[in-house]
Amino acid sequence: MSEASPPAHEVLNQSPPFVDVDLFALDVPLAEAVAANGGANAAQELSEFGRHWGSVAMAERGRIANENTPKLRAFDSRGNRRDEVEFHPAYHELMARSTHAGLHNSTWSADGRPAGAPAEVVRAAKFYMAAGVETGHLCPITMTRASVAALSAQPDLLASTMPVIGNRAYDPTFAPWTTKRGMTLGMGMTEKQGGTDVRSNMTRATRDGDAYRITGHKWFMSAPMCDAFLVLAQAERGLSCFFMPRFRPDGTVNAIQFQRLKDKLGNRSNASSEVEFFGAYGRRVGEEGKGIRTIIQMVQLTRQDCAIASVGLMRSGLAHALHHARYRSVFQKHLADQPLMRSVLSDMALHVEASIALVMRLCRAFDRAAVEPDEAAYMRLLTPAIKYWTCKSAPGFLYEAMECLGGNGYVEEGILARHYRESPVNAIWEGSGNVMCLDVLRALSTEAGTAMGTLQQLAREATGLPGVASATAFIEKAFRRPDAEGAARLAVEKLALLAAVAALNAVAPRHAELFAITRLVGNHGAMYGAVDLAHEDVGRLLDRALPA
Ligand SMILES: Cc1cc2nc3c(=O)[nH]c(=O)nc-3n(C[C@H](O)[C@H](O)[C@H](O)COP(=O)(O)OP(=O)(O)OC[C@H]3O[C@@H](n4cnc5c(N)ncnc54)[C@H](O)[C@@H]3O)c2cc1C
């Protein structure tokens, strides 16, 4: 019997885990942005959610669900097709918690109409907190929520699915959706020959009585254990949208065969499949030939969620970095007290403050678009611009947050490596960066008057702040150029920055001024911390980001 070795050393100067916290109470910019956009009364509900998702148990579920990735069981032991994906129980727990909180349905009323203000803002605050803990499982959650917008084009289908979508129950059993307590929906558009250009879809749909038989493939179709998918396919009158359930109405398994699961950089708790349809049963959603118009209603909402999730990831990175810096000493001084580290952290805090103010402002527009034309115009022009800017800034931000933790940031036991690998996907799916810029240009060409009205509104909301007048003039000029496409990234980035200044001005005017000085006036270096903020501004930004 060998004797246990005495410890070789004492563990010193390491930060405790950032868990068992109230993710809402610790996030002053979030609470203020929620209140400024109509959600003040939800503070208690959000704090309960924040405590639950900030618990050590939820953090563990996130880690375990990503370490134990989904497995495709294409066949059973006798060679019969199964086409099921197995997930670790931790993934199912995450799904159940998000569903229980209504992340998949709370923006809809029981009949599938928008629930009205402040449902979008309140749900977005929860979605943002959940994204900071585990983002992969939010893919089917967001698609289910968004699918309702497309199903609205087919009122009978909406009426029959809403009683199931509208439940706050997660039911992972592999059974017909009509028999279940809750259901999830996915989306199949991308084929091998084209993801952006879905008009190139080759999957075909032929009429079969009231329904259709769908034959073809999808190169990316996430969350294959969803109960149904909204799928694009070519019908007689052109590209159309179809509701394709996992089971046919007679209860037999639909002809949906998963070829394999993608081996992804991040987003590993979530399954994304390659799939073939062999005359699969489908029901049309909306008019034949109007598939893009139908599914774009859904995509608008998934884009919104990409932006919210990206900001949630950045917030989590900031909180972990700041927490660590308050415990870790280097050269006899806490990192959080080293002037250079304070510059980095406060500049990151400013980025997150502006980002959360911006996405909450966007969600307010979603809340009010049905009744306020100005808000509908804001939503139309700024959804792609905000998706572009928030999603594309997340990987660089998370890399910097990771570096604040030094070597600990780079290893898989911490959450930052996972966040970093997760972050690029939000820019790629649901319309990649260039596609978002082209969509802003499309809004400007098809609805020029209202789009320019929104620009003027932003300028008014940020009036007097440094750089606002010149940024507005620049954006206007850039978008009027006949060759606007070539300079669209610059103009769209400036548009998002201007909108962020305007949104932050309604929440924290001094910080809107700092953001305008550092981002619009043109003095911001390429790296976080390459700014020269006053001592008291730095202190206030850090205290708000994570009250000590
Ligand atoms: C993890 C993951 C999960 C996914 N899940 C799903 C899913 O569930 N359902 C689904 O349908 N799809 C899904 N996708 C696919 C995703 O939506 C597409 O990858 C995306 O839309 C881009 O399409 P693509 O890959 O065909 O690239 P392309 O369309 O070939 O685009 C390549 C690049 O060209 C740029 N580009 C495109 N057009 C232009 C232009 N006119 N001018 C300048 N630049 C342009 C794009 O911005 C992009 O950067 C998923 C992807 C990933 C990574």
mmCIF file of N, CA and C and ligand atoms in Angstrom, residues 139 143 186-198 218-223 262 264 266-267 270 272 425 428-436 438 485 489, ligand 1:
data_model
loop_
_atom_site.group_PDB
_atom_site.id
_atom_site.type_symbol
_atom_site.label_atom_id
_atom_site.label_comp_id
_atom_site.label_asym_id
_atom_site.label_seq_id
_atom_site.Cartn_x
_atom_site.Cartn_y
_atom_site.Cartn_z
ATOM 1 N N CYS A 139 -30.167 27.147 -30.335
ATOM 2 C CA CYS A 139 -30.478 27.058 -31.779
ATOM 3 C C CYS A 139 -31.910 26.560 -32.007
ATOM 4 N N MET A 143 -35.173 28.843 -33.288
ATOM 5 C CA MET A 143 -35.908 28.480 -34.516
ATOM 6 C C MET A 143 -37.383 28.216 -34.211
ATOM 7 N N GLY A 186 -37.307 23.285 -36.668
ATOM 8 C CA GLY A 186 -36.049 23.696 -37.291
ATOM 9 C C GLY A 186 -36.313 24.273 -38.670
ATOM 10 N N MET A 187 -35.212 24.487 -39.413
ATOM 11 C CA MET A 187 -35.348 25.198 -40.694
ATOM 12 C C MET A 187 -34.339 24.603 -41.678
ATOM 13 N N GLY A 188 -34.793 24.260 -42.867
ATOM 14 C CA GLY A 188 -33.889 23.683 -43.865
ATOM 15 C C GLY A 188 -33.922 24.481 -45.156
ATOM 16 N N MET A 189 -32.881 25.282 -45.366
ATOM 17 C CA MET A 189 -32.798 26.090 -46.594
ATOM 18 C C MET A 189 -31.526 25.754 -47.379
ATOM 19 N N THR A 190 -30.387 25.684 -46.663
ATOM 20 C CA THR A 190 -29.078 25.606 -47.315
ATOM 21 C C THR A 190 -28.863 24.264 -48.015
ATOM 22 N N GLU A 191 -28.464 24.310 -49.276
ATOM 23 C CA GLU A 191 -28.092 23.093 -50.005
ATOM 24 C C GLU A 191 -26.621 23.195 -50.401
ATOM 25 N N LYS A 192 -26.102 22.109 -50.953
ATOM 26 C CA LYS A 192 -24.656 22.091 -51.258
ATOM 27 C C LYS A 192 -24.286 23.234 -52.184
ATOM 28 N N GLN A 193 -25.111 23.485 -53.173
ATOM 29 C CA GLN A 193 -24.755 24.467 -54.200
ATOM 30 C C GLN A 193 -25.063 25.898 -53.784
ATOM 31 N N GLY A 194 -25.709 26.105 -52.638
ATOM 32 C CA GLY A 194 -26.002 27.484 -52.258
ATOM 33 C C GLY A 194 -26.722 27.612 -50.926
ATOM 34 N N GLY A 195 -26.198 28.507 -50.078
ATOM 35 C CA GLY A 195 -26.851 28.808 -48.802
ATOM 36 C C GLY A 195 -27.423 30.217 -48.825
ATOM 37 N N THR A 196 -26.600 31.168 -49.276
ATOM 38 C CA THR A 196 -27.101 32.533 -49.416
ATOM 39 C C THR A 196 -28.127 32.580 -50.536
ATOM 40 N N ASP A 197 -27.744 31.986 -51.656
ATOM 41 C CA ASP A 197 -28.607 32.021 -52.837
ATOM 42 C C ASP A 197 -29.553 30.831 -52.818
ATOM 43 N N VAL A 198 -30.598 30.923 -51.997
ATOM 44 C CA VAL A 198 -31.511 29.776 -51.873
ATOM 45 C C VAL A 198 -32.362 29.574 -53.136
ATOM 46 N N LYS A 218 -30.589 18.723 -47.866
ATOM 47 C CA LYS A 218 -30.139 19.978 -47.247
ATOM 48 C C LYS A 218 -28.733 19.716 -46.711
ATOM 49 N N TRP A 219 -27.865 20.655 -46.939
ATOM 50 C CA TRP A 219 -26.442 20.500 -46.603
ATOM 51 C C TRP A 219 -26.177 20.883 -45.154
ATOM 52 N N PHE A 220 -26.979 21.789 -44.651
ATOM 53 C CA PHE A 220 -26.964 22.115 -43.219
ATOM 54 C C PHE A 220 -28.420 22.129 -42.765
ATOM 55 N N MET A 221 -28.746 21.293 -41.801
ATOM 56 C CA MET A 221 -30.071 21.408 -41.186
ATOM 57 C C MET A 221 -29.888 21.122 -39.697
ATOM 58 N N SER A 222 -29.939 22.198 -38.927
ATOM 59 C CA SER A 222 -29.616 22.068 -37.505
ATOM 60 C C SER A 222 -30.770 21.488 -36.729
ATOM 61 N N ALA A 223 -30.380 21.018 -35.546
ATOM 62 C CA ALA A 223 -31.331 20.510 -34.568
ATOM 63 C C ALA A 223 -32.237 19.440 -35.184
ATOM 64 N N LYS A 262 -22.538 17.399 -38.672
ATOM 65 C CA LYS A 262 -21.371 18.241 -38.932
ATOM 66 C C LYS A 262 -20.419 18.197 -37.739
ATOM 67 N N LYS A 264 -18.234 20.433 -35.923
ATOM 68 C CA LYS A 264 -18.167 21.902 -35.958
ATOM 69 C C LYS A 264 -17.086 22.464 -35.031
ATOM 70 N N GLY A 266 -17.400 25.104 -33.081
ATOM 71 C CA GLY A 266 -18.067 25.354 -31.790
ATOM 72 C C GLY A 266 -19.496 24.870 -31.902
ATOM 73 N N ASN A 267 -20.386 25.430 -31.057
ATOM 74 C CA ASN A 267 -21.791 25.049 -31.154
ATOM 75 C C ASN A 267 -21.931 23.537 -31.043
ATOM 76 N N ASN A 270 -25.082 21.400 -29.821
ATOM 77 C CA ASN A 270 -26.182 21.369 -30.788
ATOM 78 C C ASN A 270 -25.792 20.481 -31.968
ATOM 79 N N SER A 272 -26.010 19.578 -35.940
ATOM 80 C CA SER A 272 -26.354 20.128 -37.262
ATOM 81 C C SER A 272 -26.147 19.004 -38.264
ATOM 82 N N VAL A 425 -20.079 31.642 -35.376
ATOM 83 C CA VAL A 425 -21.209 31.077 -36.129
ATOM 84 C C VAL A 425 -22.363 32.073 -36.267
ATOM 85 N N ILE A 428 -22.041 33.855 -39.375
ATOM 86 C CA ILE A 428 -22.090 33.051 -40.606
ATOM 87 C C ILE A 428 -23.516 32.650 -40.970
ATOM 88 N N TRP A 429 -24.253 32.123 -39.959
ATOM 89 C CA TRP A 429 -25.599 31.642 -40.317
ATOM 90 C C TRP A 429 -26.625 32.776 -40.276
ATOM 91 N N GLU A 430 -27.769 32.512 -40.816
ATOM 92 C CA GLU A 430 -28.890 33.484 -40.872
ATOM 93 C C GLU A 430 -28.503 34.753 -41.629
ATOM 94 N N GLY A 431 -27.663 34.601 -42.630
ATOM 95 C CA GLY A 431 -27.229 35.753 -43.424
ATOM 96 C C GLY A 431 -25.849 36.184 -42.964
ATOM 97 N N SER A 432 -24.819 35.852 -43.765
ATOM 98 C CA SER A 432 -23.439 36.181 -43.384
ATOM 99 C C SER A 432 -23.203 37.686 -43.518
ATOM 100 N N GLY A 433 -22.004 38.123 -43.101
ATOM 101 C CA GLY A 433 -21.702 39.555 -42.998
ATOM 102 C C GLY A 433 -22.050 40.354 -44.243
ATOM 103 N N ASN A 434 -21.536 39.933 -45.377
ATOM 104 C CA ASN A 434 -21.809 40.701 -46.601
ATOM 105 C C ASN A 434 -23.302 40.715 -46.926
ATOM 106 N N VAL A 435 -23.937 39.587 -46.629
ATOM 107 C CA VAL A 435 -25.366 39.476 -46.932
ATOM 108 C C VAL A 435 -26.164 40.472 -46.080
ATOM 109 N N MET A 436 -25.706 40.680 -44.853
ATOM 110 C CA MET A 436 -26.368 41.683 -43.994
ATOM 111 C C MET A 436 -26.185 43.088 -44.572
ATOM 112 N N LEU A 438 -25.744 43.815 -47.699
ATOM 113 C CA LEU A 438 -26.594 43.916 -48.897
ATOM 114 C C LEU A 438 -28.060 44.115 -48.492
ATOM 115 N N GLU A 485 -22.252 49.369 -52.932
ATOM 116 C CA GLU A 485 -21.944 48.027 -52.445
ATOM 117 C C GLU A 485 -20.500 47.896 -51.966
ATOM 118 N N ARG A 489 -19.684 47.848 -46.142
ATOM 119 C CA ARG A 489 -19.270 47.420 -44.794
ATOM 120 C C ARG A 489 -18.959 48.634 -43.922
HETATM 121 C C1 LIG B 1 -23.266 25.407 -37.567
HETATM 122 C C2 LIG B 1 -24.138 25.741 -38.713
HETATM 123 C C3 LIG B 1 -25.469 25.406 -38.663
HETATM 124 C C4 LIG B 1 -26.322 25.722 -39.720
HETATM 125 N N1 LIG B 1 -27.643 25.389 -39.640
HETATM 126 C C5 LIG B 1 -28.451 25.648 -40.698
HETATM 127 C C6 LIG B 1 -29.837 25.271 -40.671
HETATM 128 O O1 LIG B 1 -30.335 24.768 -39.663
HETATM 129 N N2 LIG B 1 -30.587 25.503 -41.775
HETATM 130 C C7 LIG B 1 -30.070 26.089 -42.883
HETATM 131 O O2 LIG B 1 -30.799 26.265 -43.843
HETATM 132 N N3 LIG B 1 -28.771 26.457 -42.933
HETATM 133 C C8 LIG B 1 -27.962 26.261 -41.872
HETATM 134 N N4 LIG B 1 -26.647 26.634 -41.920
HETATM 135 C C9 LIG B 1 -26.111 27.163 -43.155
HETATM 136 C C10 LIG B 1 -25.864 28.647 -43.141
HETATM 137 O O3 LIG B 1 -27.070 29.350 -43.032
HETATM 138 C C11 LIG B 1 -25.093 28.977 -44.434
HETATM 139 O O4 LIG B 1 -23.804 28.378 -44.288
HETATM 140 C C12 LIG B 1 -24.987 30.453 -44.694
HETATM 141 O O5 LIG B 1 -26.249 30.964 -45.020
HETATM 142 C C13 LIG B 1 -24.013 30.764 -45.828
HETATM 143 O O6 LIG B 1 -24.294 29.990 -46.944
HETATM 144 P P1 LIG B 1 -23.144 29.151 -47.667
HETATM 145 O O7 LIG B 1 -22.457 28.328 -46.635
HETATM 146 O O8 LIG B 1 -23.733 28.452 -48.815
HETATM 147 O O9 LIG B 1 -22.101 30.234 -48.164
HETATM 148 P P2 LIG B 1 -22.234 31.191 -49.487
HETATM 149 O O10 LIG B 1 -23.651 31.512 -49.733
HETATM 150 O O11 LIG B 1 -21.468 30.525 -50.556
HETATM 151 O O12 LIG B 1 -21.467 32.455 -48.981
HETATM 152 C C14 LIG B 1 -20.046 32.480 -48.793
HETATM 153 C C15 LIG B 1 -19.622 33.903 -48.471
HETATM 154 O O13 LIG B 1 -19.957 34.758 -49.550
HETATM 155 C C16 LIG B 1 -20.593 35.925 -49.066
HETATM 156 N N5 LIG B 1 -21.533 36.376 -50.088
HETATM 157 C C17 LIG B 1 -22.661 35.760 -50.488
HETATM 158 N N6 LIG B 1 -23.261 36.496 -51.443
HETATM 159 C C18 LIG B 1 -22.508 37.598 -51.641
HETATM 160 C C19 LIG B 1 -22.595 38.729 -52.507
HETATM 161 N N7 LIG B 1 -23.616 38.882 -53.344
HETATM 162 N N8 LIG B 1 -21.635 39.677 -52.431
HETATM 163 C C20 LIG B 1 -20.610 39.550 -51.582
HETATM 164 N N9 LIG B 1 -20.457 38.504 -50.758
HETATM 165 C C21 LIG B 1 -21.409 37.539 -50.781
HETATM 166 C C22 LIG B 1 -21.275 35.502 -47.775
HETATM 167 O O14 LIG B 1 -21.433 36.624 -46.908
HETATM 168 C C23 LIG B 1 -20.290 34.491 -47.232
HETATM 169 O O15 LIG B 1 -19.311 35.152 -46.465
HETATM 170 C C24 LIG B 1 -25.800 26.374 -40.852
HETATM 171 C C25 LIG B 1 -24.440 26.722 -40.895
HETATM 172 C C26 LIG B 1 -23.628 26.429 -39.840
HETATM 173 C C27 LIG B 1 -22.170 26.818 -39.899
#
